[in-house]
Tab-separated table of C-alpha atoms in Angstrom:
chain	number	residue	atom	x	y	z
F	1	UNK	CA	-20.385	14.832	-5.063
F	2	UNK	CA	-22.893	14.249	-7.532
F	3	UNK	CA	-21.479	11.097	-8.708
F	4	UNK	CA	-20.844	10.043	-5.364
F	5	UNK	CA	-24.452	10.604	-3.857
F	6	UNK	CA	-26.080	8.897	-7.310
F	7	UNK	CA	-23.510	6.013	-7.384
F	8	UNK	CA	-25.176	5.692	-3.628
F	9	UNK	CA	-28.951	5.128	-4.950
F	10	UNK	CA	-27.562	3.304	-7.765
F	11	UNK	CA	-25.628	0.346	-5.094
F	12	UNK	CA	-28.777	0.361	-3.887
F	13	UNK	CA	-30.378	-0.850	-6.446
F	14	UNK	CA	-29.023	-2.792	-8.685
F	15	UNK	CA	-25.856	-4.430	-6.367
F	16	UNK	CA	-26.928	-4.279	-2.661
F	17	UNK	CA	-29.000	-7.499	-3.217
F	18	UNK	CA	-25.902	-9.101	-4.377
F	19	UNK	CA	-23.703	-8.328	-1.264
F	20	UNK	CA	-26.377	-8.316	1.342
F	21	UNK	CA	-25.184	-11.782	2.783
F	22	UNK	CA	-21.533	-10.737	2.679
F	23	UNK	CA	-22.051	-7.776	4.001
F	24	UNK	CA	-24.060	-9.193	7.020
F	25	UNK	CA	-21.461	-12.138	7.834
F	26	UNK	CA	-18.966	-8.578	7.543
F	27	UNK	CA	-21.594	-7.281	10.377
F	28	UNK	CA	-20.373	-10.041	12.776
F	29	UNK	CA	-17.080	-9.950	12.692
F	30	UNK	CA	-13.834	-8.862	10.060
F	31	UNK	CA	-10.759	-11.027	9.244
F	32	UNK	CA	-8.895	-9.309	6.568
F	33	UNK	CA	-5.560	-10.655	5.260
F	34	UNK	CA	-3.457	-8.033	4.052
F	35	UNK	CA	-2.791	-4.863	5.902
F	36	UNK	CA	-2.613	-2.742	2.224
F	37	UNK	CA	-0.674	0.425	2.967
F	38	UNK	CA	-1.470	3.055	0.137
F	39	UNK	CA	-1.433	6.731	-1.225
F	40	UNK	CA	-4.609	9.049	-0.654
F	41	UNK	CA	-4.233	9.787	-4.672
F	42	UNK	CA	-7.839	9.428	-5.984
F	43	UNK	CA	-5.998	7.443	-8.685
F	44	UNK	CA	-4.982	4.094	-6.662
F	45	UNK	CA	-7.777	2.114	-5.532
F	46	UNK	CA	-6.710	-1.153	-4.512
F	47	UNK	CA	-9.966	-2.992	-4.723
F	48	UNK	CA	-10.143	-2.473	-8.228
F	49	UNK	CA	-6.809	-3.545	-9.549
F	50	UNK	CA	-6.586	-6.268	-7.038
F	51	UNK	CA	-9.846	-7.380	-7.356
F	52	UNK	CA	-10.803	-7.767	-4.053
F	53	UNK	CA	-14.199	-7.825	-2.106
F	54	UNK	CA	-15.222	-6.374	1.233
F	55	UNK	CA	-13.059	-7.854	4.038
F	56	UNK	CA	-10.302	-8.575	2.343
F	57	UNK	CA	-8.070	-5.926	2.788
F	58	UNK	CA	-6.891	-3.503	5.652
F	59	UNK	CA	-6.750	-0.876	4.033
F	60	UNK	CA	-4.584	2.245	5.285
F	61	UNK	CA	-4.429	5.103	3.230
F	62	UNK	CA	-2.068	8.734	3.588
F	63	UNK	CA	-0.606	11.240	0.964
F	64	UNK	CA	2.433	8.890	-0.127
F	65	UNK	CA	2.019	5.697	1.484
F	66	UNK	CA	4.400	6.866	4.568
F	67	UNK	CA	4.413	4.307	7.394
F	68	UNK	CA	7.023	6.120	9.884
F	69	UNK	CA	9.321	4.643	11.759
F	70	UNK	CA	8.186	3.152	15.692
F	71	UNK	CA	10.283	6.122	17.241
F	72	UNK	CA	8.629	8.579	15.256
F	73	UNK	CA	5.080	6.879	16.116
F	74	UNK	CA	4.736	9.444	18.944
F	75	UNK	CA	4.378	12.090	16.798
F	76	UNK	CA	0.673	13.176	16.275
F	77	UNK	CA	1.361	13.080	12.287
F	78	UNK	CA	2.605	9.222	12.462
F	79	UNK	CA	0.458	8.225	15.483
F	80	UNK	CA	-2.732	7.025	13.172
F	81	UNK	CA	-0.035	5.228	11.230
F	82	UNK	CA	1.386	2.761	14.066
F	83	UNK	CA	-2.053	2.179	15.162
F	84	UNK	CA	-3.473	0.799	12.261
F	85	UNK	CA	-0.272	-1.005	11.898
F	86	UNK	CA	-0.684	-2.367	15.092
F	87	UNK	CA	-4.548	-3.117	15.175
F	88	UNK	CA	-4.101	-5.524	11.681
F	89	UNK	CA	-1.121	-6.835	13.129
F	90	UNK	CA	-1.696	-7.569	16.230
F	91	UNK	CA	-5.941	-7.798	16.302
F	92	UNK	CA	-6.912	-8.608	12.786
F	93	UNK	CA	-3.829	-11.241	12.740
F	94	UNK	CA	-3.195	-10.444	9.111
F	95	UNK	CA	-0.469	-12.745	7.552
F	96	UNK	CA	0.619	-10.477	4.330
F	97	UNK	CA	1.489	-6.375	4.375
F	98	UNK	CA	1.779	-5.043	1.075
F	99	UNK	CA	3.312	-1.083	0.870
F	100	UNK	CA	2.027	0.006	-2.562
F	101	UNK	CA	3.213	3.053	-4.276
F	102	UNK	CA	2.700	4.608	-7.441
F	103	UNK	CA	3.727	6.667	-10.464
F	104	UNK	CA	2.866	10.094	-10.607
F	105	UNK	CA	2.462	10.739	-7.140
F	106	UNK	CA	2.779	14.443	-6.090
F	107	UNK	CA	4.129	13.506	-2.235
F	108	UNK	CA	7.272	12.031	-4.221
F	109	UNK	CA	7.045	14.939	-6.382
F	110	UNK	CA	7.713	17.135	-3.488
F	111	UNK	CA	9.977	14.926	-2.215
F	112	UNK	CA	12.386	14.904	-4.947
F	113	UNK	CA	11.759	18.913	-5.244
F	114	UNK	CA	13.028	19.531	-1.578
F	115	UNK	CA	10.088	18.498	0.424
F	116	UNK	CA	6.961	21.024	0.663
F	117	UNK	CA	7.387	24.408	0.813
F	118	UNK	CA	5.020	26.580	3.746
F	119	UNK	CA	5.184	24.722	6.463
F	120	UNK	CA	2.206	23.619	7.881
F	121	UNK	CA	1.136	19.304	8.385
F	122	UNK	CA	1.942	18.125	5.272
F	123	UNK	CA	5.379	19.754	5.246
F	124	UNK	CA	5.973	17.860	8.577
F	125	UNK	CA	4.455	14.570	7.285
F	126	UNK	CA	6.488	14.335	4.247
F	127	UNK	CA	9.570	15.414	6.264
F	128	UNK	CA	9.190	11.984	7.589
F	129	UNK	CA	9.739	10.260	4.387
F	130	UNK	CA	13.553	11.928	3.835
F	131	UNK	CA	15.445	8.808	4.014
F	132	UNK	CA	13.864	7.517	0.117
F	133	UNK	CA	16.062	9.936	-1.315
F	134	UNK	CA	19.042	8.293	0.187
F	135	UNK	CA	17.892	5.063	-0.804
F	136	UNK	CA	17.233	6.333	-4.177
F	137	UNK	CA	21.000	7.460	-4.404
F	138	UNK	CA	21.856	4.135	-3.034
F	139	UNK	CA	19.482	1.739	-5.418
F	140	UNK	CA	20.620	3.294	-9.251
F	141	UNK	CA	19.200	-0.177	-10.532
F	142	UNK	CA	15.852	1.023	-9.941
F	143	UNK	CA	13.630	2.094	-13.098
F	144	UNK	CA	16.527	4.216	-14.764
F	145	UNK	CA	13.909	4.948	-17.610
F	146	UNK	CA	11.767	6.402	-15.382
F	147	UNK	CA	11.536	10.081	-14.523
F	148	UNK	CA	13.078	10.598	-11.009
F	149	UNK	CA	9.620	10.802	-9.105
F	150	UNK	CA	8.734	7.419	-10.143
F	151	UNK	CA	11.930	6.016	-9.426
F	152	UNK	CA	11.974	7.385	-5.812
F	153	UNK	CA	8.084	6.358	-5.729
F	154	UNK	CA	10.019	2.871	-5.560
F	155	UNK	CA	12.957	3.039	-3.342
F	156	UNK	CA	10.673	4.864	-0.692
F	157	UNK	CA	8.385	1.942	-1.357
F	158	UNK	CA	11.171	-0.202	0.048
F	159	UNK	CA	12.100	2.355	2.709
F	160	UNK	CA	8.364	1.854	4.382
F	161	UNK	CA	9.152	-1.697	4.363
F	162	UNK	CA	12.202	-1.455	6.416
F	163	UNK	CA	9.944	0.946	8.165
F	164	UNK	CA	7.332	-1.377	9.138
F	165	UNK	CA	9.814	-3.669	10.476
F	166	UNK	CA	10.665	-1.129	13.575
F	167	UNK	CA	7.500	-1.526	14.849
F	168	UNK	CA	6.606	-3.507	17.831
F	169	UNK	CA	3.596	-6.025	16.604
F	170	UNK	CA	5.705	-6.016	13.148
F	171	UNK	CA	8.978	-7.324	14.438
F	172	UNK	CA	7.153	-9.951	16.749
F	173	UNK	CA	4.727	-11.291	13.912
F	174	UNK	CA	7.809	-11.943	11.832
F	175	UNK	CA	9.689	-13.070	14.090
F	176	UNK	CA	7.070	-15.712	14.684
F	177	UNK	CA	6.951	-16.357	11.410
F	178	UNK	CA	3.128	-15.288	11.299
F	179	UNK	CA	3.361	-11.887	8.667
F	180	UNK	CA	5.041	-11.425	4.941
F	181	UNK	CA	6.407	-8.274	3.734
F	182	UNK	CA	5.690	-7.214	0.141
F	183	UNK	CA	6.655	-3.786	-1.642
F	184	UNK	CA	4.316	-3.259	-4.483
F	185	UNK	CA	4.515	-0.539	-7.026
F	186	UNK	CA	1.403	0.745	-9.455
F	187	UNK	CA	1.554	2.422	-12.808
F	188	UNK	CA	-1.259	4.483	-13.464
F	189	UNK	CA	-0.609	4.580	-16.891
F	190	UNK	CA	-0.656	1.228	-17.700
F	191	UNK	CA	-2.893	0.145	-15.197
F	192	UNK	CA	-0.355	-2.174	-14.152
F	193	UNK	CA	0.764	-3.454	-10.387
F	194	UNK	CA	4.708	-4.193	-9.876
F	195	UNK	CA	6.029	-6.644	-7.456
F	196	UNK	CA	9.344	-5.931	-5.622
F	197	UNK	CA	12.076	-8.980	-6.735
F	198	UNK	CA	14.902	-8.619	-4.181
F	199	UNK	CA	17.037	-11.649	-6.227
F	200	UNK	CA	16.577	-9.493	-9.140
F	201	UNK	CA	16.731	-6.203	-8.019
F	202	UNK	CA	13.618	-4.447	-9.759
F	203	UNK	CA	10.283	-4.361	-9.709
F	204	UNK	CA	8.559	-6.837	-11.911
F	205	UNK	CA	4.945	-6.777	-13.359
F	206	UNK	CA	2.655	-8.855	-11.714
F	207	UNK	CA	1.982	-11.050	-14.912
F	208	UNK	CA	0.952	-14.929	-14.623
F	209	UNK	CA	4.377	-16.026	-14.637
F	210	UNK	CA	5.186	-13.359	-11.323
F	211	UNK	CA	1.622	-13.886	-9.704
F	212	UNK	CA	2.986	-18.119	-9.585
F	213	UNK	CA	6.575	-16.918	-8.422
F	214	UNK	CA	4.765	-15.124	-5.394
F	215	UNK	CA	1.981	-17.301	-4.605
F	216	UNK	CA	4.516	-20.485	-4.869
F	217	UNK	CA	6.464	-18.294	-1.847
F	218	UNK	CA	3.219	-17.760	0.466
């Protein structure tokens, strides 16, 4: 809390002055995008690896980057879910989602140990996540040097995807030709951000050769 509260007075000083115009243009109005769907872990912060500025991203954030199917949307655990979905979909108009997951993350952890023991709402919400392990079974290609976590930190990455695409405002902005889909994966380790290559079958790093294959696809 202490670094929080003095990183605070420190904005203040020495980098409000520089994003005072931006953010009051930001006042006005937002137009985001990217809907960026993320983990809670402390760890991933998309801003920074991305490089991106204030009103660039929509940023949704939950322990393991779970976007439920539209049936399950009901639910109380997956309702926030389909309505942020919805509100950068349909409001913001965003034109790229990006699921992002990451190495190291203890909701995958759990996952691939049985799901959380105890009961209680995060047993529930990662109950919702179930089908990755299938998909892992199904996708061996994926990161077989990896410790099983990780790999199933990628195939559920993919699962959210197909995910996404059962919801309403989703399935209507794509249909429309209006929204991209993009799984992303980010190693903590390295620092590094993966992009999902469906004609290869893997995740590749996002070097200058991959960030010209995607943009050259936008």
């Amino acid at each position: 809390m202490r670094k929080l509260v003095e990183g605070i007075v420190r904005f203040r000083r020495e980098a409000r002055p520089e994003y005072r115009a931006q953010f009051a243009h930001l006042a006005l109005d937002q137009q985001p995008d990217t809907l960026f769907i993320a983990c809670s872990d402390s760890r991933v912060v998309p801003n920074t690896f991305a490089s991106t500025d204030p009103g660039d991203l929509f940023v949704v954030r939950n322990p393991g980057n779970i976007i439920p199917p539209e049936d399950a949307s009901q639910a109380p655990a997956a309702a926030g879910a389909a309505a942020a979905v919805e509100f950068a979909v349909r409001r913001l108009g965003v034109t790229d989602a990006v699921v992002c997951g990451h190495s190291d993350c203890a909701a995958m952890k759990a996952l691939a140990a049985g799901g959380e023991t105890g009961g209680g709402p995060l047993a529930a919400w990662l109950q919702t996540a179930g089908d990755s392990l299938s998909e892992l079974e199904r996708r061996t290609e994926l990161a077989p040097e990896r410790p099983l976590h990780d790999r199933l930190a990628q195939a559920h990455a993919l699962v959210q995807l197909e995910h996404l695409k059962t919801h309403a405002a989703v399935r209507e902005a794509l249909a429309a030709g209006r929204l991209r889909l993009h799984a992303w994966w980010f190693d903590l380790a390295g620092a590094d951000v993966h992009a999902w290559e469906p004609e290869l079958g893997r995740f590749t790093l996002i070097d200058e050769a991959e960030a010209e294959r995607i943009l050259r696809r936008l």
